């Protein structure tokens, strides 16, 4: 084969282009792929974090996990995911619409509203831990003084309110990102469409329904799906706010797998629970990649 | 907050018929929810301990104190966490920029078989549950004696920051005309010098934005540092949890002061590079 005349000393463009991705591919293989396969394999063994060696137990771990942990954890994860996606979405969408009007100072506001999303998740948790505090918390103080509750409530310590409190905190941290994404989408809606429709007598609501929403369909799909995927595996805020408690009321898959592996030292069961978790997650991720590819082709 | 005097930037298109009153009500209500906790964080950090622990709480402080910030400076453990956070986040930023620049250049300017699959794979990799991966990662790093090391944290952070950074940079490289790179090749520049002498210098703003984003991600990470590092190498987020939440009665004003300090670099960096980050986030999520 004669060499390419223009660049005799170099690899072909294709080979070079592929080689450029090698560092990323190696990192991906070592930090994601190998651990993924390893953790899934663990589910078939009885293995401890602290004692070396392991023994094959077949599907025993799955049987145990499905018997006691899986269903309550699935329920908690679903409740957390649905409400921690829906609440910030509604809030973020409302704010995006509000900031897409001729409001004074909206550029500054858009930046300021990002604050809750920018600060570290651990700090968000600290702030809400303090607000929800049973003895000195701001929320109890305000509600008692307004006469809405008679006595302070232990928001994070009561199994009936703990999940609600976690969702409120997560909503606070998530809605700014949704606002930015939807606002970016709103700004691509051609104003002429709205003007023409308004000329024809279409009201605000009808224009929102027939012009704005169809235009945003793609970005709404991606934002919602990404939020669902992230919430489905969220760990930081739940762990800091409640540690999965009280009485397991806020134990989602992320917390359960972490606790089983690193507090209970039972890697086999953690792996089995994680495998079931991943299976559910995979459906969502495949959906996201499909949707993202379709959006790029548009 | 609705009476800001800053003029809105000139519009390139006419906004649709405004309903300012409805928009203003929405902004005020959501603003209370968004900034109330921030206000409370700051107020608590400035309130003397005696006043902070009373019920019902005082909505504005009677006296302002900086004693809680002084307490932080007196705590050598926090200083160590801070240094760890700075080191790990900086190294993460550098490594992420290097790796994602090569990868993004490849995705942006080269066409080869398997490119699409690679792109999907890297995009999907940020979505594998970290708690599950950590089961084996812990054993893996342990086997190499890397538990409780900066390297373990940097490698983990970098891997999970890569996908978004690759997409941010790919968007940047897509805007660089092919002719510029081709011209250099015609002049005899090798593949390597095209990258290092032309592509990277031209993309400096994008690289800085990407690096800052990676720094923030490393700075904010919780679960990897919590699991893979002990007290000597732990970063601020798990460090603060271990320092303040383990006690029976948490020192809330101190913790709020620490929270402000931890948030400062992130907020500062974000304000500087907001434009790039927002654009990068939007294109990163949509143009997968």
mmCIF file of N, CA and C in Angstrom, chain B residues 151-263:
data_model
loop_
_atom_site.group_PDB
_atom_site.id
_atom_site.type_symbol
_atom_site.label_atom_id
_atom_site.label_comp_id
_atom_site.label_asym_id
_atom_site.label_seq_id
_atom_site.Cartn_x
_atom_site.Cartn_y
_atom_site.Cartn_z
ATOM 1 N N UNK B 151 -5.006 9.774 44.267
ATOM 2 C CA UNK B 151 -5.150 9.203 42.923
ATOM 3 C C UNK B 151 -6.509 8.536 42.750
ATOM 4 N N UNK B 152 -6.935 7.773 43.759
ATOM 5 C CA UNK B 152 -8.226 7.081 43.648
ATOM 6 C C UNK B 152 -9.351 8.088 43.452
ATOM 7 N N UNK B 153 -9.294 9.185 44.209
ATOM 8 C CA UNK B 153 -10.348 10.193 44.094
ATOM 9 C C UNK B 153 -10.299 10.884 42.739
ATOM 10 N N UNK B 154 -9.086 11.249 42.297
ATOM 11 C CA UNK B 154 -8.959 11.971 41.030
ATOM 12 C C UNK B 154 -9.448 11.107 39.867
ATOM 13 N N UNK B 155 -9.051 9.846 39.852
ATOM 14 C CA UNK B 155 -9.484 8.959 38.765
ATOM 15 C C UNK B 155 -11.005 8.791 38.766
ATOM 16 N N UNK B 156 -11.578 8.622 39.937
ATOM 17 C CA UNK B 156 -13.039 8.455 40.009
ATOM 18 C C UNK B 156 -13.765 9.717 39.574
ATOM 19 N N UNK B 157 -13.348 10.855 40.127
ATOM 20 C CA UNK B 157 -14.019 12.119 39.773
ATOM 21 C C UNK B 157 -13.910 12.361 38.275
ATOM 22 N N UNK B 158 -12.698 12.155 37.728
ATOM 23 C CA UNK B 158 -12.473 12.440 36.313
ATOM 24 C C UNK B 158 -13.404 11.613 35.440
ATOM 25 N N UNK B 159 -13.501 10.326 35.749
ATOM 26 C CA UNK B 159 -14.325 9.454 34.918
ATOM 27 C C UNK B 159 -15.770 9.932 34.870
ATOM 28 N N UNK B 160 -16.270 10.391 36.011
ATOM 29 C CA UNK B 160 -17.687 10.760 36.032
ATOM 30 C C UNK B 160 -17.928 12.198 35.599
ATOM 31 N N UNK B 161 -16.862 12.971 35.452
ATOM 32 C CA UNK B 161 -17.011 14.328 34.940
ATOM 33 C C UNK B 161 -16.826 14.354 33.428
ATOM 34 N N UNK B 162 -16.105 13.343 32.909
ATOM 35 C CA UNK B 162 -15.766 13.299 31.485
ATOM 36 C C UNK B 162 -16.963 13.489 30.553
ATOM 37 N N UNK B 163 -18.028 12.702 30.695
ATOM 38 C CA UNK B 163 -19.080 12.778 29.671
ATOM 39 C C UNK B 163 -19.543 14.204 29.385
ATOM 40 N N UNK B 164 -19.927 14.943 30.437
ATOM 41 C CA UNK B 164 -20.422 16.298 30.203
ATOM 42 C C UNK B 164 -19.336 17.193 29.623
ATOM 43 N N UNK B 165 -18.092 17.002 30.087
ATOM 44 C CA UNK B 165 -16.998 17.850 29.601
ATOM 45 C C UNK B 165 -16.691 17.557 28.133
ATOM 46 N N UNK B 166 -16.751 16.283 27.765
ATOM 47 C CA UNK B 166 -16.538 15.934 26.362
ATOM 48 C C UNK B 166 -17.582 16.644 25.507
ATOM 49 N N UNK B 167 -18.811 16.674 25.991
ATOM 50 C CA UNK B 167 -19.847 17.310 25.171
ATOM 51 C C UNK B 167 -19.726 18.820 25.152
ATOM 52 N N UNK B 168 -19.315 19.397 26.256
ATOM 53 C CA UNK B 168 -19.072 20.847 26.258
ATOM 54 C C UNK B 168 -17.994 21.192 25.232
ATOM 55 N N UNK B 169 -16.894 20.440 25.260
ATOM 56 C CA UNK B 169 -15.770 20.756 24.380
ATOM 57 C C UNK B 169 -16.077 20.413 22.929
ATOM 58 N N UNK B 170 -16.816 19.340 22.712
ATOM 59 C CA UNK B 170 -17.177 18.986 21.339
ATOM 60 C C UNK B 170 -17.966 20.138 20.712
ATOM 61 N N UNK B 171 -18.887 20.698 21.498
ATOM 62 C CA UNK B 171 -19.637 21.847 21.005
ATOM 63 C C UNK B 171 -18.707 22.986 20.638
ATOM 64 N N UNK B 172 -17.666 23.172 21.439
ATOM 65 C CA UNK B 172 -16.688 24.230 21.181
ATOM 66 C C UNK B 172 -15.898 23.945 19.906
ATOM 67 N N UNK B 173 -15.386 22.709 19.796
ATOM 68 C CA UNK B 173 -14.550 22.350 18.638
ATOM 69 C C UNK B 173 -15.358 22.369 17.345
ATOM 70 N N UNK B 174 -16.654 22.044 17.450
ATOM 71 C CA UNK B 174 -17.488 22.056 16.250
ATOM 72 C C UNK B 174 -17.501 23.437 15.597
ATOM 73 N N UNK B 175 -17.320 24.478 16.401
ATOM 74 C CA UNK B 175 -17.378 25.830 15.844
ATOM 75 C C UNK B 175 -16.040 26.266 15.248
ATOM 76 N N UNK B 176 -14.990 25.465 15.450
ATOM 77 C CA UNK B 176 -13.685 25.818 14.865
ATOM 78 C C UNK B 176 -13.645 25.295 13.430
ATOM 79 N N UNK B 177 -13.419 26.190 12.445
ATOM 80 C CA UNK B 177 -13.485 25.746 11.044
ATOM 81 C C UNK B 177 -12.415 24.690 10.731
ATOM 82 N N UNK B 178 -12.809 23.643 10.000
ATOM 83 C CA UNK B 178 -11.869 22.601 9.590
ATOM 84 C C UNK B 178 -10.698 23.188 8.807
ATOM 85 N N UNK B 179 -10.978 24.254 8.034
ATOM 86 C CA UNK B 179 -9.937 24.825 7.163
ATOM 87 C C UNK B 179 -8.720 25.253 7.969
ATOM 88 N N UNK B 180 -8.990 25.777 9.180
ATOM 89 C CA UNK B 180 -7.899 26.248 10.033
ATOM 90 C C UNK B 180 -6.942 25.095 10.337
ATOM 91 N N UNK B 181 -7.494 23.933 10.665
ATOM 92 C CA UNK B 181 -6.679 22.775 11.018
ATOM 93 C C UNK B 181 -6.033 22.175 9.773
ATOM 94 N N UNK B 182 -6.795 22.148 8.667
ATOM 95 C CA UNK B 182 -6.263 21.601 7.420
ATOM 96 C C UNK B 182 -5.080 22.425 6.939
ATOM 97 N N UNK B 183 -5.220 23.747 7.053
ATOM 98 C CA UNK B 183 -4.152 24.645 6.588
ATOM 99 C C UNK B 183 -2.844 24.336 7.299
ATOM 100 N N UNK B 184 -2.959 24.064 8.595
ATOM 101 C CA UNK B 184 -1.756 23.767 9.361
ATOM 102 C C UNK B 184 -1.126 22.464 8.883
ATOM 103 N N UNK B 185 -1.989 21.486 8.537
ATOM 104 C CA UNK B 185 -1.461 20.210 8.068
ATOM 105 C C UNK B 185 -0.749 20.374 6.736
ATOM 106 N N UNK B 186 -1.335 21.187 5.866
ATOM 107 C CA UNK B 186 -0.707 21.442 4.569
ATOM 108 C C UNK B 186 0.665 22.076 4.775
ATOM 109 N N UNK B 187 0.763 22.925 5.792
ATOM 110 C CA UNK B 187 2.050 23.562 6.090
ATOM 111 C C UNK B 187 3.023 22.601 6.748
ATOM 112 N N UNK B 188 2.638 21.362 6.920
ATOM 113 C CA UNK B 188 3.571 20.365 7.420
ATOM 114 C C UNK B 188 3.477 20.064 8.899
ATOM 115 N N UNK B 189 2.478 20.604 9.569
ATOM 116 C CA UNK B 189 2.338 20.323 10.993
ATOM 117 C C UNK B 189 1.844 18.895 11.188
ATOM 118 N N UNK B 190 2.420 18.192 12.175
ATOM 119 C CA UNK B 190 1.959 16.838 12.480
ATOM 120 C C UNK B 190 0.633 16.883 13.228
ATOM 121 N N UNK B 191 0.044 15.687 13.383
ATOM 122 C CA UNK B 191 -1.247 15.618 14.071
ATOM 123 C C UNK B 191 -1.149 16.204 15.479
ATOM 124 N N UNK B 192 -0.048 15.869 16.163
ATOM 125 C CA UNK B 192 0.111 16.340 17.539
ATOM 126 C C UNK B 192 0.200 17.846 17.615
ATOM 127 N N UNK B 193 0.993 18.449 16.706
ATOM 128 C CA UNK B 193 1.142 19.895 16.828
ATOM 129 C C UNK B 193 -0.109 20.631 16.363
ATOM 130 N N UNK B 194 -0.919 19.995 15.518
ATOM 131 C CA UNK B 194 -2.210 20.618 15.186
ATOM 132 C C UNK B 194 -3.026 20.783 16.471
ATOM 133 N N UNK B 195 -2.993 19.754 17.299
ATOM 134 C CA UNK B 195 -3.749 19.827 18.558
ATOM 135 C C UNK B 195 -3.142 20.860 19.497
ATOM 136 N N UNK B 196 -1.816 20.726 19.730
ATOM 137 C CA UNK B 196 -1.226 21.516 20.810
ATOM 138 C C UNK B 196 -0.883 22.945 20.415
ATOM 139 N N UNK B 197 -0.640 23.161 19.096
ATOM 140 C CA UNK B 197 -0.263 24.517 18.696
ATOM 141 C C UNK B 197 -1.452 25.314 18.190
ATOM 142 N N UNK B 198 -2.493 24.624 17.709
ATOM 143 C CA UNK B 198 -3.593 25.369 17.095
ATOM 144 C C UNK B 198 -4.916 25.142 17.821
ATOM 145 N N UNK B 199 -5.330 23.908 17.888
ATOM 146 C CA UNK B 199 -6.652 23.626 18.453
ATOM 147 C C UNK B 199 -6.784 24.130 19.892
ATOM 148 N N UNK B 200 -5.856 23.713 20.755
ATOM 149 C CA UNK B 200 -5.996 24.045 22.170
ATOM 150 C C UNK B 200 -5.885 25.549 22.442
ATOM 151 N N UNK B 201 -4.864 26.249 21.870
ATOM 152 C CA UNK B 201 -4.810 27.695 22.113
ATOM 153 C C UNK B 201 -6.065 28.424 21.640
ATOM 154 N N UNK B 202 -6.599 27.995 20.467
ATOM 155 C CA UNK B 202 -7.789 28.659 19.949
ATOM 156 C C UNK B 202 -8.983 28.432 20.875
ATOM 157 N N UNK B 203 -8.994 27.274 21.553
ATOM 158 C CA UNK B 203 -10.159 26.915 22.371
ATOM 159 C C UNK B 203 -9.987 27.252 23.845
ATOM 160 N N UNK B 204 -9.019 28.101 24.155
ATOM 161 C CA UNK B 204 -8.695 28.344 25.565
ATOM 162 C C UNK B 204 -9.917 28.656 26.442
ATOM 163 N N UNK B 205 -10.816 29.550 25.990
ATOM 164 C CA UNK B 205 -11.986 29.818 26.849
ATOM 165 C C UNK B 205 -12.784 28.557 27.141
ATOM 166 N N UNK B 206 -12.952 27.727 26.134
ATOM 167 C CA UNK B 206 -13.699 26.486 26.333
ATOM 168 C C UNK B 206 -12.985 25.558 27.295
ATOM 169 N N UNK B 207 -11.654 25.503 27.198
ATOM 170 C CA UNK B 207 -10.888 24.635 28.095
ATOM 171 C C UNK B 207 -10.986 25.129 29.539
ATOM 172 N N UNK B 208 -10.928 26.444 29.705
ATOM 173 C CA UNK B 208 -11.035 27.010 31.055
ATOM 174 C C UNK B 208 -12.411 26.692 31.645
ATOM 175 N N UNK B 209 -13.447 26.888 30.831
ATOM 176 C CA UNK B 209 -14.801 26.605 31.306
ATOM 177 C C UNK B 209 -14.940 25.135 31.694
ATOM 178 N N UNK B 210 -14.397 24.259 30.843
ATOM 179 C CA UNK B 210 -14.469 22.826 31.128
ATOM 180 C C UNK B 210 -13.716 22.489 32.411
ATOM 181 N N UNK B 211 -12.535 23.075 32.548
ATOM 182 C CA UNK B 211 -11.731 22.814 33.735
ATOM 183 C C UNK B 211 -12.438 23.275 34.998
ATOM 184 N N UNK B 212 -13.062 24.438 34.903
ATOM 185 C CA UNK B 212 -13.776 24.950 36.057
ATOM 186 C C UNK B 212 -14.952 24.048 36.421
ATOM 187 N N UNK B 213 -15.641 23.595 35.395
ATOM 188 C CA UNK B 213 -16.769 22.698 35.626
ATOM 189 C C UNK B 213 -16.291 21.422 36.322
ATOM 190 N N UNK B 214 -15.177 20.872 35.840
ATOM 191 C CA UNK B 214 -14.634 19.658 36.451
ATOM 192 C C UNK B 214 -14.209 19.927 37.890
ATOM 193 N N UNK B 215 -13.633 21.098 38.123
ATOM 194 C CA UNK B 215 -13.221 21.477 39.475
ATOM 195 C C UNK B 215 -14.433 21.480 40.403
ATOM 196 N N UNK B 216 -15.526 22.086 39.929
ATOM 197 C CA UNK B 216 -16.736 22.163 40.746
ATOM 198 C C UNK B 216 -17.274 20.766 41.041
ATOM 199 N N UNK B 217 -17.265 19.919 40.008
ATOM 200 C CA UNK B 217 -17.774 18.557 40.226
ATOM 201 C C UNK B 217 -16.928 17.832 41.269
ATOM 202 N N UNK B 218 -15.609 17.987 41.192
ATOM 203 C CA UNK B 218 -14.743 17.351 42.169
ATOM 204 C C UNK B 218 -14.951 17.938 43.563
ATOM 205 N N UNK B 219 -15.107 19.241 43.604
ATOM 206 C CA UNK B 219 -15.314 19.958 44.865
ATOM 207 C C UNK B 219 -16.599 19.501 45.549
ATOM 208 N N UNK B 220 -17.648 19.240 44.734
ATOM 209 C CA UNK B 220 -18.960 18.905 45.281
ATOM 210 C C UNK B 220 -19.141 17.422 45.574
ATOM 211 N N UNK B 221 -18.275 16.562 45.047
ATOM 212 C CA UNK B 221 -18.513 15.122 45.183
ATOM 213 C C UNK B 221 -18.590 14.701 46.645
ATOM 214 N N UNK B 222 -19.458 13.743 46.883
ATOM 215 C CA UNK B 222 -19.628 13.260 48.250
ATOM 216 C C UNK B 222 -19.338 11.770 48.382
ATOM 217 N N UNK B 223 -19.962 10.949 47.534
ATOM 218 C CA UNK B 223 -19.976 9.509 47.788
ATOM 219 C C UNK B 223 -18.602 8.867 47.580
ATOM 220 N N UNK B 224 -17.840 9.308 46.571
ATOM 221 C CA UNK B 224 -16.524 8.700 46.322
ATOM 222 C C UNK B 224 -15.559 9.028 47.452
ATOM 223 N N UNK B 225 -15.543 10.318 47.846
ATOM 224 C CA UNK B 225 -14.629 10.712 48.913
ATOM 225 C C UNK B 225 -15.034 10.072 50.242
ATOM 226 N N UNK B 226 -16.346 9.920 50.437
ATOM 227 C CA UNK B 226 -16.843 9.286 51.663
ATOM 228 C C UNK B 226 -16.362 7.845 51.765
ATOM 229 N N UNK B 227 -16.357 7.147 50.621
ATOM 230 C CA UNK B 227 -16.095 5.717 50.635
ATOM 231 C C UNK B 227 -14.620 5.382 50.462
ATOM 232 N N UNK B 228 -13.948 6.097 49.547
ATOM 233 C CA UNK B 228 -12.603 5.682 49.148
ATOM 234 C C UNK B 228 -11.503 6.330 49.982
ATOM 235 N N UNK B 229 -11.839 7.375 50.756
ATOM 236 C CA UNK B 229 -10.799 8.080 51.502
ATOM 237 C C UNK B 229 -11.085 8.066 52.995
ATOM 238 N N UNK B 230 -10.050 7.924 53.778
ATOM 239 C CA UNK B 230 -10.159 8.029 55.225
ATOM 240 C C UNK B 230 -9.980 9.482 55.645
ATOM 241 N N UNK B 231 -9.950 9.734 56.949
ATOM 242 C CA UNK B 231 -9.875 11.112 57.449
ATOM 243 C C UNK B 231 -8.688 11.912 56.894
ATOM 244 N N UNK B 232 -7.559 11.248 56.603
ATOM 245 C CA UNK B 232 -6.380 12.022 56.162
ATOM 246 C C UNK B 232 -6.549 12.571 54.755
ATOM 247 N N UNK B 233 -7.263 11.841 53.903
ATOM 248 C CA UNK B 233 -7.355 12.260 52.507
ATOM 249 C C UNK B 233 -8.760 12.715 52.125
ATOM 250 N N UNK B 234 -9.664 12.786 53.119
ATOM 251 C CA UNK B 234 -11.031 13.127 52.794
ATOM 252 C C UNK B 234 -11.175 14.598 52.389
ATOM 253 N N UNK B 235 -12.143 14.861 51.506
ATOM 254 C CA UNK B 235 -12.407 16.227 51.066
ATOM 255 C C UNK B 235 -13.463 16.853 51.974
ATOM 256 N N UNK B 236 -13.777 18.122 51.711
ATOM 257 C CA UNK B 236 -14.666 18.864 52.613
ATOM 258 C C UNK B 236 -16.062 18.262 52.775
ATOM 259 N N UNK B 237 -16.757 17.882 51.688
ATOM 260 C CA UNK B 237 -18.141 17.424 51.917
ATOM 261 C C UNK B 237 -18.267 16.257 52.902
ATOM 262 N N UNK B 238 -17.592 15.119 52.701
ATOM 263 C CA UNK B 238 -17.708 14.080 53.732
ATOM 264 C C UNK B 238 -17.037 14.501 55.034
ATOM 265 N N UNK B 239 -15.990 15.319 54.934
ATOM 266 C CA UNK B 239 -15.301 15.791 56.128
ATOM 267 C C UNK B 239 -16.236 16.574 57.040
ATOM 268 N N UNK B 240 -17.024 17.466 56.447
ATOM 269 C CA UNK B 240 -17.953 18.262 57.254
ATOM 270 C C UNK B 240 -19.028 17.373 57.877
ATOM 271 N N UNK B 241 -19.514 16.409 57.099
ATOM 272 C CA UNK B 241 -20.531 15.503 57.644
ATOM 273 C C UNK B 241 -19.971 14.777 58.856
ATOM 274 N N UNK B 242 -18.757 14.255 58.731
ATOM 275 C CA UNK B 242 -18.163 13.514 59.839
ATOM 276 C C UNK B 242 -17.856 14.410 61.031
ATOM 277 N N UNK B 243 -17.496 15.673 60.745
ATOM 278 C CA UNK B 243 -17.125 16.567 61.836
ATOM 279 C C UNK B 243 -18.341 17.035 62.619
ATOM 280 N N UNK B 244 -19.412 17.398 61.907
ATOM 281 C CA UNK B 244 -20.514 18.084 62.588
ATOM 282 C C UNK B 244 -21.731 17.221 62.861
ATOM 283 N N UNK B 245 -22.005 16.248 61.987
ATOM 284 C CA UNK B 245 -23.254 15.515 62.168
ATOM 285 C C UNK B 245 -23.096 14.309 63.070
ATOM 286 N N UNK B 246 -21.850 13.945 63.384
ATOM 287 C CA UNK B 246 -21.660 12.802 64.255
ATOM 288 C C UNK B 246 -21.983 13.119 65.703
ATOM 289 N N UNK B 247 -21.857 14.390 66.060
ATOM 290 C CA UNK B 247 -22.059 14.756 67.469
ATOM 291 C C UNK B 247 -23.531 14.718 67.828
ATOM 292 N N UNK B 248 -23.762 14.605 69.138
ATOM 293 C CA UNK B 248 -25.141 14.540 69.609
ATOM 294 C C UNK B 248 -25.860 15.843 69.296
ATOM 295 N N UNK B 249 -25.251 16.945 69.681
ATOM 296 C CA UNK B 249 -25.840 18.248 69.394
ATOM 297 C C UNK B 249 -24.940 18.964 68.394
ATOM 298 N N UNK B 250 -25.414 19.106 67.169
ATOM 299 C CA UNK B 250 -24.576 19.715 66.150
ATOM 300 C C UNK B 250 -24.389 21.198 66.441
ATOM 301 N N UNK B 251 -23.211 21.713 66.110
ATOM 302 C CA UNK B 251 -22.918 23.137 66.264
ATOM 303 C C UNK B 251 -23.419 23.852 65.015
ATOM 304 N N UNK B 252 -24.718 24.097 64.976
ATOM 305 C CA UNK B 252 -25.337 24.589 63.740
ATOM 306 C C UNK B 252 -24.736 25.871 63.188
ATOM 307 N N UNK B 253 -24.538 26.913 64.004
ATOM 308 C CA UNK B 253 -23.974 28.137 63.424
ATOM 309 C C UNK B 253 -22.589 27.903 62.802
ATOM 310 N N UNK B 254 -21.759 27.079 63.474
ATOM 311 C CA UNK B 254 -20.451 26.756 62.900
ATOM 312 C C UNK B 254 -20.613 26.043 61.567
ATOM 313 N N UNK B 255 -21.552 25.105 61.528
ATOM 314 C CA UNK B 255 -21.774 24.334 60.306
ATOM 315 C C UNK B 255 -22.273 25.232 59.172
ATOM 316 N N UNK B 256 -23.140 26.192 59.508
ATOM 317 C CA UNK B 256 -23.630 27.114 58.485
ATOM 318 C C UNK B 256 -22.483 27.992 57.965
ATOM 319 N N UNK B 257 -21.605 28.424 58.883
ATOM 320 C CA UNK B 257 -20.447 29.211 58.457
ATOM 321 C C UNK B 257 -19.560 28.372 57.534
ATOM 322 N N UNK B 258 -19.337 27.106 57.908
ATOM 323 C CA UNK B 258 -18.532 26.222 57.071
ATOM 324 C C UNK B 258 -19.199 26.025 55.710
ATOM 325 N N UNK B 259 -20.522 25.907 55.699
ATOM 326 C CA UNK B 259 -21.249 25.728 54.449
ATOM 327 C C UNK B 259 -21.023 26.910 53.513
ATOM 328 N N UNK B 260 -21.042 28.110 54.085
ATOM 329 C CA UNK B 260 -20.813 29.294 53.256
ATOM 330 C C UNK B 260 -19.415 29.261 52.664
ATOM 331 N N UNK B 261 -18.433 28.903 53.492
ATOM 332 C CA UNK B 261 -17.049 28.873 53.015
ATOM 333 C C UNK B 261 -16.891 27.843 51.895
ATOM 334 N N UNK B 262 -17.505 26.674 52.060
ATOM 335 C CA UNK B 262 -17.400 25.630 51.036
ATOM 336 C C UNK B 262 -18.071 26.068 49.736
ATOM 337 N N UNK B 263 -19.170 26.820 49.868
ATOM 338 C CA UNK B 263 -19.913 27.222 48.678
ATOM 339 C C UNK B 263 -19.212 28.331 47.898
#
